[in-house]
GROMACS .gro file of C-alpha atoms in nm:
model
  162
    1GLN     CA    1  -4.450   0.992  -0.220
    2LEU     CA    2  -4.119   0.852  -0.094
    3ASP     CA    3  -4.025   1.189   0.053
    4ASN     CA    4  -4.354   1.198   0.248
    5GLU     CA    5  -4.294   0.845   0.375
    6LEU     CA    6  -3.945   0.928   0.501
    7ARG     CA    7  -4.053   1.253   0.667
    8SER     CA    8  -4.345   1.071   0.827
    9TYR     CA    9  -4.109   0.796   0.949
   10PHE     CA   10  -3.875   1.048   1.112
   11SER     CA   11  -4.160   1.256   1.256
   12LYS     CA   12  -4.321   0.947   1.411
   13HIS     CA   13  -3.997   0.848   1.584
   14MET     CA   14  -3.928   1.202   1.703
   15ASN     CA   15  -4.281   1.251   1.837
   16ASN     CA   16  -4.263   0.922   2.028
   17ALA     CA   17  -3.918   0.998   2.169
   18SER     CA   18  -3.989   1.284   2.404
   19THR     CA   19  -4.183   1.602   2.461
   20ASP     CA   20  -3.858   1.784   2.547
   21PRO     CA   21  -3.754   1.979   2.235
   22LYS     CA   22  -3.381   1.923   2.299
   23GLN     CA   23  -3.430   1.548   2.321
   24ARG     CA   24  -3.657   1.548   2.015
   25LEU     CA   25  -3.377   1.721   1.825
   26LEU     CA   26  -3.135   1.441   1.913
   27SER     CA   27  -3.398   1.176   1.842
   28VAL     CA   28  -3.350   1.250   1.472
   29PHE     CA   29  -3.038   1.036   1.500
   30ASP     CA   30  -3.221   0.755   1.680
   31ALA     CA   31  -3.477   0.751   1.398
   32ALA     CA   32  -3.189   0.738   1.150
   33GLY     CA   33  -3.041   0.443   1.339
   34TYR     CA   34  -3.366   0.248   1.312
   35TRP     CA   35  -3.380   0.329   0.941
   36PHE     CA   36  -3.018   0.219   0.891
   37SER     CA   37  -3.088  -0.114   1.062
   38GLU     CA   38  -3.375  -0.206   0.832
   39ASP     CA   39  -3.311  -0.487   0.585
   40ASN     CA   40  -3.422  -0.267   0.295
   41PHE     CA   41  -3.185   0.021   0.378
   42PHE     CA   42  -2.975   0.101   0.072
   43GLY     CA   43  -2.895   0.460   0.157
   44CYS     CA   44  -3.093   0.769   0.073
   45THR     CA   45  -3.280   0.741  -0.255
   46PHE     CA   46  -3.224   1.111  -0.317
   47ILE     CA   47  -2.848   1.096  -0.255
   48ASN     CA   48  -2.830   0.790  -0.481
   49ALA     CA   49  -3.033   0.961  -0.754
   50ILE     CA   50  -2.823   1.276  -0.756
   51GLY     CA   51  -2.511   1.061  -0.783
   52GLU     CA   52  -2.648   0.877  -1.083
   53TYR     CA   53  -2.815   1.163  -1.268
   54ALA     CA   54  -2.637   1.476  -1.144
   55GLU     CA   55  -2.558   1.621  -1.484
   56SER     CA   56  -2.809   1.456  -1.710
   57ASN     CA   57  -3.140   1.550  -1.551
   58GLU     CA   58  -3.216   1.890  -1.405
   59ASN     CA   59  -3.561   1.774  -1.284
   60ILE     CA   60  -3.409   1.498  -1.072
   61ARG     CA   61  -3.161   1.746  -0.925
   62GLN     CA   62  -3.444   1.984  -0.833
   63VAL     CA   63  -3.647   1.708  -0.663
   64CYS     CA   64  -3.343   1.595  -0.465
   65GLU     CA   65  -3.252   1.949  -0.362
   66GLU     CA   66  -3.610   2.015  -0.251
   67TYR     CA   67  -3.621   1.697  -0.043
   68LYS     CA   68  -3.297   1.787   0.133
   69ARG     CA   69  -3.418   2.145   0.188
   70LEU     CA   70  -3.735   2.013   0.353
   71GLY     CA   71  -3.524   1.792   0.580
   72ARG     CA   72  -3.309   2.089   0.686
   73GLU     CA   73  -3.628   2.288   0.746
   74LEU     CA   74  -3.763   2.017   0.978
   75ILE     CA   75  -3.438   2.020   1.174
   76LYS     CA   76  -3.445   2.401   1.185
   77GLU     CA   77  -3.796   2.391   1.333
   78LEU     CA   78  -3.670   2.151   1.601
   79CYS     CA   79  -3.377   2.387   1.669
   80GLU     CA   80  -3.620   2.678   1.709
   81GLN     CA   81  -3.836   2.474   1.947
   82ALA     CA   82  -3.526   2.383   2.148
   83GLY     CA   83  -3.438   2.752   2.183
   84ALA     CA   84  -3.126   2.769   1.966
   85PRO     CA   85  -3.010   3.131   1.938
   86GLN     CA   86  -2.917   3.073   1.572
   87PRO     CA   87  -3.144   2.788   1.462
   88GLN     CA   88  -3.044   2.799   1.095
   89LYS     CA   89  -2.674   2.758   1.173
   90LEU     CA   90  -2.735   2.471   1.413
   91ALA     CA   91  -2.976   2.309   1.164
   92ASP     CA   92  -2.715   2.333   0.888
   93GLU     CA   93  -2.455   2.168   1.110
   94LEU     CA   94  -2.687   1.891   1.229
   95SER     CA   95  -2.811   1.828   0.875
   96LEU     CA   96  -2.454   1.786   0.755
   97ILE     CA   97  -2.389   1.534   1.034
   98LEU     CA   98  -2.707   1.345   0.944
   99GLU     CA   99  -2.616   1.336   0.574
  100GLY     CA  100  -2.272   1.202   0.661
  101ALA     CA  101  -2.427   0.934   0.880
  102ILE     CA  102  -2.660   0.827   0.599
  103VAL     CA  103  -2.375   0.783   0.353
  104THR     CA  104  -2.155   0.613   0.614
  105ALA     CA  105  -2.432   0.368   0.705
  106GLN     CA  106  -2.473   0.282   0.338
  107VAL     CA  107  -2.103   0.238   0.262
  108SER     CA  108  -1.977   0.101   0.597
  109PRO     CA  109  -2.269  -0.081   0.755
  110GLN     CA  110  -2.062  -0.225   1.040
  111LEU     CA  111  -2.017   0.121   1.190
  112ASP     CA  112  -2.274   0.263   1.430
  113ALA     CA  113  -2.315   0.570   1.209
  114ALA     CA  114  -2.629   0.693   1.385
  115GLY     CA  115  -2.477   0.654   1.731
  116ILE     CA  116  -2.158   0.832   1.630
  117ALA     CA  117  -2.359   1.110   1.465
  118LYS     CA  118  -2.575   1.145   1.777
  119ARG     CA  119  -2.266   1.184   1.997
  120VAL     CA  120  -2.131   1.457   1.767
  121ALA     CA  121  -2.474   1.623   1.756
  122THR     CA  122  -2.487   1.618   2.135
  123THR     CA  123  -2.158   1.805   2.147
  124LEU     CA  124  -2.291   2.062   1.900
  125ASN     CA  125  -2.612   2.100   2.096
  126ARG     CA  126  -2.412   2.162   2.412
  127ARG     CA  127  -2.238   2.446   2.233
  128TRP     CA  128  -2.563   2.600   2.113
  129LEU     CA  129  -2.820   2.511   2.377
  130ILE     CA  130  -2.866   2.482   2.748
  131ILE     CA  131  -2.856   2.109   2.823
  132LYS     CA  132  -2.876   1.963   3.174
  133GLY     CA  133  -2.863   2.305   3.331
  134LYS     CA  134  -2.531   2.411   3.181
  135LYS     CA  135  -2.514   2.702   2.943
  136ALA     CA  136  -2.290   2.640   2.645
  137ILE     CA  137  -2.164   2.911   2.416
  138ALA     CA  138  -2.066   2.854   2.053
  139GLY     CA  139  -1.695   2.875   1.988
  140ILE     CA  140  -1.580   2.775   2.337
  141SER     CA  141  -1.352   2.476   2.401
  142PRO     CA  142  -1.477   2.132   2.295
  143ILE     CA  143  -1.706   1.944   2.532
  144ARG     CA  144  -1.646   1.577   2.588
  145VAL     CA  145  -1.947   1.348   2.574
  146SER     CA  146  -1.928   1.074   2.832
  147ALA     CA  147  -2.115   0.745   2.842
  148ASN     CA  148  -2.359   0.876   3.103
  149ASP     CA  149  -2.467   1.174   2.890
  150ASN     CA  150  -2.742   0.965   2.727
  151ALA     CA  151  -2.591   1.027   2.385
  152GLN     CA  152  -2.515   0.663   2.323
  153SER     CA  153  -2.708   0.483   2.056
  154THR     CA  154  -2.928   0.204   2.184
  155LEU     CA  155  -2.905   0.029   1.852
  156GLY     CA  156  -2.542  -0.079   1.837
  157PRO     CA  157  -2.361  -0.139   1.512
  158ARG     CA  158  -2.562  -0.248   1.213
  159GLN     CA  159  -2.492  -0.604   1.117
  160PRO     CA  160  -2.389  -0.650   0.753
  161THR     CA  161  -2.640  -0.839   0.544
  162LYS     CA  162  -2.528  -1.150   0.369
   0.00000   0.00000   0.00000
């Protein structure tokens, strides 16, 4: 049930963000930022579970792996909708960034993990997709993301709870 709730939470935020597939893809990180700012955010239940029970319970490992696979599949679908030439590769990269943001938000709550992740994701998307009329090709020199590229988080850093 928790996995359905989290997927529903992310889908709701993405669907409300934009009808543009490229913007919906980046809105994953906005949804993460809202999640990270909630008072009851203690990290990803599935990451926490695999850390606690990695060796002792194969069933828990399978549930966690399936949840993460479904998350990557959702991101892959968004990559396909956005026109990524290699949607699986981009989805793998964006999923890794999202996972890192989740752990960072849990361990270092003063950092704007979602905003930082969104800026990195924007750079990746520019390499894989056509954004703002510029064609980007994977493997070409890094692209700088400036403040007026709309990749900034609107949430700001998460305030530590007391």
